[in-house]
PDB file of C-alpha atoms in Angstrom:
ATOM      1  CA  UNK A   1       5.558  23.423 -12.490  1.00  0.00           C
ATOM      2  CA  UNK A   2       9.241  23.636 -11.755  1.00  0.00           C
ATOM      3  CA  UNK A   3      11.076  20.321 -11.558  1.00  0.00           C
ATOM      4  CA  UNK A   4      14.555  19.281 -10.556  1.00  0.00           C
ATOM      5  CA  UNK A   5      15.566  15.974 -12.109  1.00  0.00           C
ATOM      6  CA  UNK A   6      18.358  14.033 -10.462  1.00  0.00           C
ATOM      7  CA  UNK A   7      20.237  11.069 -11.925  1.00  0.00           C
ATOM      8  CA  UNK A   8      21.122   8.364 -11.398  1.00  0.00           C
ATOM      9  CA  UNK A   9      18.579   7.128  -8.875  1.00  0.00           C
ATOM     10  CA  UNK A  10      21.008   4.514  -7.537  1.00  0.00           C
ATOM     11  CA  UNK A  11      24.747   3.977  -7.875  1.00  0.00           C
ATOM     12  CA  UNK A  12      26.771   1.049  -6.616  1.00  0.00           C
ATOM     13  CA  UNK A  13      30.558   1.438  -6.653  1.00  0.00           C
ATOM     14  CA  UNK A  14      33.664  -0.299  -5.375  1.00  0.00           C
ATOM     15  CA  UNK A  15      35.525   1.588  -2.716  1.00  0.00           C
ATOM     16  CA  UNK A  16      38.082   3.806  -4.405  1.00  0.00           C
ATOM     17  CA  UNK A  17      35.995   4.414  -7.522  1.00  0.00           C
ATOM     18  CA  UNK A  18      34.648   7.837  -8.377  1.00  0.00           C
ATOM     19  CA  UNK A  19      30.969   8.812  -8.224  1.00  0.00           C
ATOM     20  CA  UNK A  20      28.936  11.590  -9.823  1.00  0.00           C
ATOM     21  CA  UNK A  21      25.320  12.651  -9.434  1.00  0.00           C
ATOM     22  CA  UNK A  22      23.641  15.199 -11.694  1.00  0.00           C
ATOM     23  CA  UNK A  23      20.749  17.592 -11.269  1.00  0.00           C
ATOM     24  CA  UNK A  24      18.861  19.375 -14.038  1.00  0.00           C
ATOM     25  CA  UNK A  25      16.221  22.015 -13.599  1.00  0.00           C
ATOM     26  CA  UNK A  26      13.466  22.917 -16.011  1.00  0.00           C
ATOM     27  CA  UNK A  27      13.934  26.576 -15.080  1.00  0.00           C
ATOM     28  CA  UNK A  28      16.817  28.866 -14.195  1.00  0.00           C
ATOM     29  CA  UNK A  29      17.828  28.615 -10.560  1.00  0.00           C
ATOM     30  CA  UNK A  30      18.967  31.380  -8.242  1.00  0.00           C
ATOM     31  CA  UNK A  31      20.958  28.871  -6.237  1.00  0.00           C
ATOM     32  CA  UNK A  32      21.255  25.165  -5.589  1.00  0.00           C
ATOM     33  CA  UNK A  33      21.974  23.304  -2.394  1.00  0.00           C
ATOM     34  CA  UNK A  34      23.302  19.811  -1.798  1.00  0.00           C
ATOM     35  CA  UNK A  35      22.446  17.578   1.131  1.00  0.00           C
ATOM     36  CA  UNK A  36      23.585  14.145   2.264  1.00  0.00           C
ATOM     37  CA  UNK A  37      21.354  11.778   4.185  1.00  0.00           C
ATOM     38  CA  UNK A  38      22.850   8.669   5.725  1.00  0.00           C
ATOM     39  CA  UNK A  39      20.637   5.579   6.043  1.00  0.00           C
ATOM     40  CA  UNK A  40      18.331   6.129   9.022  1.00  0.00           C
ATOM     41  CA  UNK A  41      19.604   9.677   9.397  1.00  0.00           C
ATOM     42  CA  UNK A  42      18.540  13.186   8.574  1.00  0.00           C
ATOM     43  CA  UNK A  43      19.602  15.475   5.721  1.00  0.00           C
ATOM     44  CA  UNK A  44      22.865  17.303   6.344  1.00  0.00           C
ATOM     45  CA  UNK A  45      23.632  20.458   4.422  1.00  0.00           C
ATOM     46  CA  UNK A  46      26.798  20.176   2.322  1.00  0.00           C
ATOM     47  CA  UNK A  47      27.002  23.329   0.235  1.00  0.00           C
ATOM     48  CA  UNK A  48      25.168  26.080  -1.617  1.00  0.00           C
ATOM     49  CA  UNK A  49      26.166  27.249  -5.100  1.00  0.00           C
ATOM     50  CA  UNK A  50      25.050  30.671  -6.282  1.00  0.00           C
ATOM     51  CA  UNK A  51      27.175  31.888  -9.179  1.00  0.00           C
ATOM     52  CA  UNK A  52      27.027  30.780 -12.784  1.00  0.00           C
ATOM     53  CA  UNK A  53      29.831  28.291 -13.502  1.00  0.00           C
ATOM     54  CA  UNK A  54      30.770  28.075  -9.836  1.00  0.00           C
ATOM     55  CA  UNK A  55      32.979  25.200  -8.693  1.00  0.00           C
ATOM     56  CA  UNK A  56      33.545  24.432  -5.036  1.00  0.00           C
ATOM     57  CA  UNK A  57      35.550  21.683  -3.399  1.00  0.00           C
ATOM     58  CA  UNK A  58      35.287  20.028  -0.025  1.00  0.00           C
ATOM     59  CA  UNK A  59      38.106  17.496   0.307  1.00  0.00           C
ATOM     60  CA  UNK A  60      37.118  14.679  -2.100  1.00  0.00           C
ATOM     61  CA  UNK A  61      33.805  16.332  -3.074  1.00  0.00           C
ATOM     62  CA  UNK A  62      33.564  18.712  -6.034  1.00  0.00           C
ATOM     63  CA  UNK A  63      30.389  20.682  -6.683  1.00  0.00           C
ATOM     64  CA  UNK A  64      29.612  22.489  -9.937  1.00  0.00           C
ATOM     65  CA  UNK A  65      26.880  24.888 -11.000  1.00  0.00           C
ATOM     66  CA  UNK A  66      26.263  25.168 -14.717  1.00  0.00           C
ATOM     67  CA  UNK A  67      26.823  28.311 -16.744  1.00  0.00           C
ATOM     68  CA  UNK A  68      23.086  28.612 -17.406  1.00  0.00           C
ATOM     69  CA  UNK A  69      22.294  27.937 -13.740  1.00  0.00           C
ATOM     70  CA  UNK A  70      20.028  25.070 -14.738  1.00  0.00           C
ATOM     71  CA  UNK A  71      22.228  22.145 -13.820  1.00  0.00           C
ATOM     72  CA  UNK A  72      24.598  21.036 -11.116  1.00  0.00           C
ATOM     73  CA  UNK A  73      26.754  18.078 -10.253  1.00  0.00           C
ATOM     74  CA  UNK A  74      28.433  16.505  -7.266  1.00  0.00           C
ATOM     75  CA  UNK A  75      31.541  14.418  -7.888  1.00  0.00           C
ATOM     76  CA  UNK A  76      33.201  12.283  -5.253  1.00  0.00           C
ATOM     77  CA  UNK A  77      36.764  11.132  -5.906  1.00  0.00           C
ATOM     78  CA  UNK A  78      37.934   7.791  -4.548  1.00  0.00           C
ATOM     79  CA  UNK A  79      34.787   6.870  -2.646  1.00  0.00           C
ATOM     80  CA  UNK A  80      34.954   5.522   0.879  1.00  0.00           C
ATOM     81  CA  UNK A  81      32.416   3.501   2.839  1.00  0.00           C
ATOM     82  CA  UNK A  82      31.646   6.655   4.834  1.00  0.00           C
ATOM     83  CA  UNK A  83      30.255   8.203   1.641  1.00  0.00           C
ATOM     84  CA  UNK A  84      27.287   5.826   1.707  1.00  0.00           C
ATOM     85  CA  UNK A  85      23.947   7.618   1.739  1.00  0.00           C
ATOM     86  CA  UNK A  86      21.510   9.522  -0.409  1.00  0.00           C
ATOM     87  CA  UNK A  87      22.623  12.764  -1.986  1.00  0.00           C
ATOM     88  CA  UNK A  88      19.916  15.332  -2.691  1.00  0.00           C
ATOM     89  CA  UNK A  89      20.113  18.518  -4.676  1.00  0.00           C
ATOM     90  CA  UNK A  90      17.595  21.252  -3.957  1.00  0.00           C
ATOM     91  CA  UNK A  91      17.218  24.227  -6.255  1.00  0.00           C
ATOM     92  CA  UNK A  92      15.569  27.560  -5.735  1.00  0.00           C
ATOM     93  CA  UNK A  93      13.675  29.090  -8.658  1.00  0.00           C
ATOM     94  CA  UNK A  94      15.190  32.375  -9.799  1.00  0.00           C
ATOM     95  CA  UNK A  95      11.718  33.895  -9.774  1.00  0.00           C
ATOM     96  CA  UNK A  96      10.737  32.748  -6.290  1.00  0.00           C
ATOM     97  CA  UNK A  97      13.275  32.799  -3.532  1.00  0.00           C
ATOM     98  CA  UNK A  98      11.180  31.185  -0.884  1.00  0.00           C
ATOM     99  CA  UNK A  99      10.948  27.506  -1.644  1.00  0.00           C
ATOM    100  CA  UNK A 100      13.428  24.783  -2.471  1.00  0.00           C
ATOM    101  CA  UNK A 101      12.556  22.187  -5.095  1.00  0.00           C
ATOM    102  CA  UNK A 102      14.212  18.911  -4.188  1.00  0.00           C
ATOM    103  CA  UNK A 103      15.557  16.311  -6.556  1.00  0.00           C
ATOM    104  CA  UNK A 104      14.586  12.708  -5.853  1.00  0.00           C
ATOM    105  CA  UNK A 105      18.102  11.909  -4.679  1.00  0.00           C
ATOM    106  CA  UNK A 106      20.855   9.511  -5.673  1.00  0.00           C
ATOM    107  CA  UNK A 107      21.462   6.601  -3.327  1.00  0.00           C
ATOM    108  CA  UNK A 108      25.119   5.640  -3.194  1.00  0.00           C
ATOM    109  CA  UNK A 109      26.264   2.208  -2.039  1.00  0.00           C
ATOM    110  CA  UNK A 110      29.989   1.517  -1.644  1.00  0.00           C
ATOM    111  CA  UNK A 111      31.448  -1.991  -1.582  1.00  0.00           C
ATOM    112  CA  UNK A 112      34.507  -2.237   0.679  1.00  0.00           C
TER     113      UNK A 112
ATOM    114  CA  UNK B  13      25.634  16.369  17.146  1.00  0.00           C
ATOM    115  CA  UNK B  14      22.756  18.165  15.460  1.00  0.00           C
ATOM    116  CA  UNK B  15      21.988  21.647  16.716  1.00  0.00           C
ATOM    117  CA  UNK B  16      18.278  21.179  16.075  1.00  0.00           C
ATOM    118  CA  UNK B  17      16.669  18.955  18.677  1.00  0.00           C
ATOM    119  CA  UNK B  18      13.435  17.098  18.028  1.00  0.00           C
ATOM    120  CA  UNK B  19      11.310  15.132  20.468  1.00  0.00           C
ATOM    121  CA  UNK B  20      10.152  12.472  20.569  1.00  0.00           C
ATOM    122  CA  UNK B  21      12.385  10.422  18.275  1.00  0.00           C
ATOM    123  CA  UNK B  22       9.693   7.813  17.781  1.00  0.00           C
ATOM    124  CA  UNK B  23       5.926   8.068  18.168  1.00  0.00           C
ATOM    125  CA  UNK B  24       3.139   5.566  17.673  1.00  0.00           C
ATOM    126  CA  UNK B  25      -0.349   7.001  17.802  1.00  0.00           C
ATOM    127  CA  UNK B  26      -3.880   5.889  17.114  1.00  0.00           C
ATOM    128  CA  UNK B  27      -6.110   7.661  14.656  1.00  0.00           C
ATOM    129  CA  UNK B  28      -8.135   9.264  17.450  1.00  0.00           C
ATOM    130  CA  UNK B  29      -5.126  10.478  19.461  1.00  0.00           C
ATOM    131  CA  UNK B  30      -3.793  14.001  19.828  1.00  0.00           C
ATOM    132  CA  UNK B  31      -0.048  14.372  20.053  1.00  0.00           C
ATOM    133  CA  UNK B  32       2.581  17.050  19.532  1.00  0.00           C
ATOM    134  CA  UNK B  33       6.027  17.045  17.992  1.00  0.00           C
ATOM    135  CA  UNK B  34       8.564  19.481  19.395  1.00  0.00           C
ATOM    136  CA  UNK B  35      11.587  21.156  17.896  1.00  0.00           C
ATOM    137  CA  UNK B  36      14.164  23.473  19.437  1.00  0.00           C
ATOM    138  CA  UNK B  37      17.142  25.353  18.066  1.00  0.00           C
ATOM    139  CA  UNK B  38      19.535  27.818  19.687  1.00  0.00           C
ATOM    140  CA  UNK B  39      21.436  29.028  16.642  1.00  0.00           C
ATOM    141  CA  UNK B  40      19.501  32.267  16.425  1.00  0.00           C
ATOM    142  CA  UNK B  41      17.886  31.200  13.168  1.00  0.00           C
ATOM    143  CA  UNK B  42      14.709  33.099  12.394  1.00  0.00           C
ATOM    144  CA  UNK B  43      13.311  30.656   9.827  1.00  0.00           C
ATOM    145  CA  UNK B  44      11.993  27.274  10.927  1.00  0.00           C
ATOM    146  CA  UNK B  45      10.457  24.510   8.885  1.00  0.00           C
ATOM    147  CA  UNK B  46       8.467  21.325   9.112  1.00  0.00           C
ATOM    148  CA  UNK B  47       9.100  18.666   6.507  1.00  0.00           C
ATOM    149  CA  UNK B  48       7.561  15.255   5.971  1.00  0.00           C
ATOM    150  CA  UNK B  49       9.690  12.509   4.475  1.00  0.00           C
ATOM    151  CA  UNK B  50       8.518   9.152   3.200  1.00  0.00           C
ATOM    152  CA  UNK B  51      10.952   6.301   2.664  1.00  0.00           C
ATOM    153  CA  UNK B  52      13.257   6.739  -0.329  1.00  0.00           C
ATOM    154  CA  UNK B  53      11.781  10.174  -1.099  1.00  0.00           C
ATOM    155  CA  UNK B  54      13.099  13.704  -0.609  1.00  0.00           C
ATOM    156  CA  UNK B  55      11.786  15.838   2.234  1.00  0.00           C
ATOM    157  CA  UNK B  56       8.457  17.458   1.418  1.00  0.00           C
ATOM    158  CA  UNK B  57       7.913  20.954   2.767  1.00  0.00           C
ATOM    159  CA  UNK B  58       4.871  21.405   5.011  1.00  0.00           C
ATOM    160  CA  UNK B  59       5.242  24.758   6.805  1.00  0.00           C
ATOM    161  CA  UNK B  60       7.664  27.652   7.042  1.00  0.00           C
ATOM    162  CA  UNK B  61       7.848  30.121   9.898  1.00  0.00           C
ATOM    163  CA  UNK B  62       9.731  33.332   9.428  1.00  0.00           C
ATOM    164  CA  UNK B  63      10.255  35.550  12.475  1.00  0.00           C
ATOM    165  CA  UNK B  64       7.725  33.453  14.367  1.00  0.00           C
ATOM    166  CA  UNK B  65       5.018  34.035  11.766  1.00  0.00           C
ATOM    167  CA  UNK B  66       3.657  31.389   9.448  1.00  0.00           C
ATOM    168  CA  UNK B  67       4.812  32.363   5.978  1.00  0.00           C
ATOM    169  CA  UNK B  68       4.213  29.183   3.989  1.00  0.00           C
ATOM    170  CA  UNK B  69       1.599  26.459   4.353  1.00  0.00           C
ATOM    171  CA  UNK B  70       1.964  23.954   1.550  1.00  0.00           C
ATOM    172  CA  UNK B  71      -1.755  23.070   1.540  1.00  0.00           C
ATOM    173  CA  UNK B  72      -1.283  20.748   4.482  1.00  0.00           C
ATOM    174  CA  UNK B  73      -4.454  19.115   5.891  1.00  0.00           C
ATOM    175  CA  UNK B  74      -5.804  20.759   9.016  1.00  0.00           C
ATOM    176  CA  UNK B  75      -5.122  17.639  11.083  1.00  0.00           C
ATOM    177  CA  UNK B  76      -1.560  19.058  11.181  1.00  0.00           C
ATOM    178  CA  UNK B  77      -1.375  22.300  13.126  1.00  0.00           C
ATOM    179  CA  UNK B  78       1.928  24.144  13.520  1.00  0.00           C
ATOM    180  CA  UNK B  79       2.816  26.543  16.284  1.00  0.00           C
ATOM    181  CA  UNK B  80       5.839  28.746  16.887  1.00  0.00           C
ATOM    182  CA  UNK B  81       5.761  29.921  20.541  1.00  0.00           C
ATOM    183  CA  UNK B  82       9.078  31.809  20.234  1.00  0.00           C
ATOM    184  CA  UNK B  83      12.137  32.122  18.027  1.00  0.00           C
ATOM    185  CA  UNK B  84      13.665  28.900  19.377  1.00  0.00           C
ATOM    186  CA  UNK B  85      10.689  26.576  19.486  1.00  0.00           C
ATOM    187  CA  UNK B  86       8.488  24.977  16.877  1.00  0.00           C
ATOM    188  CA  UNK B  87       5.648  22.545  17.519  1.00  0.00           C
ATOM    189  CA  UNK B  88       3.524  20.399  15.275  1.00  0.00           C
ATOM    190  CA  UNK B  89       0.177  19.379  16.759  1.00  0.00           C
ATOM    191  CA  UNK B  90      -1.330  16.199  15.388  1.00  0.00           C
ATOM    192  CA  UNK B  91      -4.963  15.188  15.563  1.00  0.00           C
ATOM    193  CA  UNK B  92      -7.041  12.507  13.833  1.00  0.00           C
ATOM    194  CA  UNK B  93      -4.196  11.348  11.633  1.00  0.00           C
ATOM    195  CA  UNK B  94      -4.465   8.629   9.032  1.00  0.00           C
ATOM    196  CA  UNK B  95      -2.141   5.629   8.546  1.00  0.00           C
ATOM    197  CA  UNK B  96      -0.815   7.262   5.368  1.00  0.00           C
ATOM    198  CA  UNK B  97       0.511  10.095   7.534  1.00  0.00           C
ATOM    199  CA  UNK B  98       3.124   7.698   8.915  1.00  0.00           C
ATOM    200  CA  UNK B  99       6.502   9.152   7.972  1.00  0.00           C
ATOM    201  CA  UNK B 100       9.634  10.824   9.262  1.00  0.00           C
ATOM    202  CA  UNK B 101       8.828  14.380  10.349  1.00  0.00           C
ATOM    203  CA  UNK B 102      11.796  16.681  10.140  1.00  0.00           C
ATOM    204  CA  UNK B 103      12.234  20.075  11.683  1.00  0.00           C
ATOM    205  CA  UNK B 104      14.800  22.434  10.211  1.00  0.00           C
ATOM    206  CA  UNK B 105      16.048  25.951  10.778  1.00  0.00           C
ATOM    207  CA  UNK B 106      18.056  28.415   8.772  1.00  0.00           C
ATOM    208  CA  UNK B 107      19.010  32.062   8.502  1.00  0.00           C
ATOM    209  CA  UNK B 108      15.944  33.908   7.207  1.00  0.00           C
ATOM    210  CA  UNK B 109      14.628  32.302   4.032  1.00  0.00           C
ATOM    211  CA  UNK B 110      18.013  30.733   3.309  1.00  0.00           C
ATOM    212  CA  UNK B 111      19.395  33.866   1.692  1.00  0.00           C
ATOM    213  CA  UNK B 112      22.649  33.908   3.538  1.00  0.00           C
ATOM    214  CA  UNK B 113      24.610  31.206   1.772  1.00  0.00           C
ATOM    215  CA  UNK B 114      23.862  28.549   4.314  1.00  0.00           C
ATOM    216  CA  UNK B 115      21.366  25.798   3.990  1.00  0.00           C
ATOM    217  CA  UNK B 116      18.981  24.406   6.502  1.00  0.00           C
ATOM    218  CA  UNK B 117      20.017  22.545   9.633  1.00  0.00           C
ATOM    219  CA  UNK B 118      17.812  19.515  10.141  1.00  0.00           C
ATOM    220  CA  UNK B 119      16.910  17.792  13.361  1.00  0.00           C
ATOM    221  CA  UNK B 120      17.099  14.025  13.638  1.00  0.00           C
ATOM    222  CA  UNK B 121      13.393  13.741  13.028  1.00  0.00           C
ATOM    223  CA  UNK B 122      10.433  12.050  14.648  1.00  0.00           C
ATOM    224  CA  UNK B 123       9.509   8.717  13.140  1.00  0.00           C
ATOM    225  CA  UNK B 124       5.736   8.670  13.347  1.00  0.00           C
ATOM    226  CA  UNK B 125       3.587   5.588  12.966  1.00  0.00           C
ATOM    227  CA  UNK B 126      -0.195   5.957  12.862  1.00  0.00           C
ATOM    228  CA  UNK B 127      -2.102   2.794  13.696  1.00  0.00           C
TER     229      UNK B 127
END
């Protein structure tokens, strides 16, 4: 079945360092979404990418969707302690627009 | 400041109990979801309602019974649960089937413990 692999599983950085998490799908995606979940919290929608090669920015966060629409990345510049949490990607199969397939998430810890 | 409200926030129930989880949204979203999330795992889809009709049931055991009384409310009725059903239960809503460039809005969840 369709899978979305997300790496790394964990990342520990010093405040001010950059951070990147990557998602790879076994099949072509129609779109991919990114969510952030703080410890003890609930997932919060960050962004949806739809177009091949799309790049979107939200302040220090940069999201990319690969040309083949099979991979995506989230890059955070100059991390802050408020960036702590688990970042999930969730992709929708190009052949089935009803269900999201979630990556396992990347847990980010930031040392002040 | 979530716009999806879930009650209760915490619930402890015995294996013979019947309880209900409630979810409410007033964003006019016509798709509503129940997810189950175990620690350090992604949310796992259980049910999807679209325009108040059940459109997806991810082979969830019948001890979980969803209900959508109207476009703003979503319930999850629980009966004869097992300890392994202990988890965070998340409700979410979105524009229909998430086609409109916006993702799902999640509630804060109900942390369920089955004893």
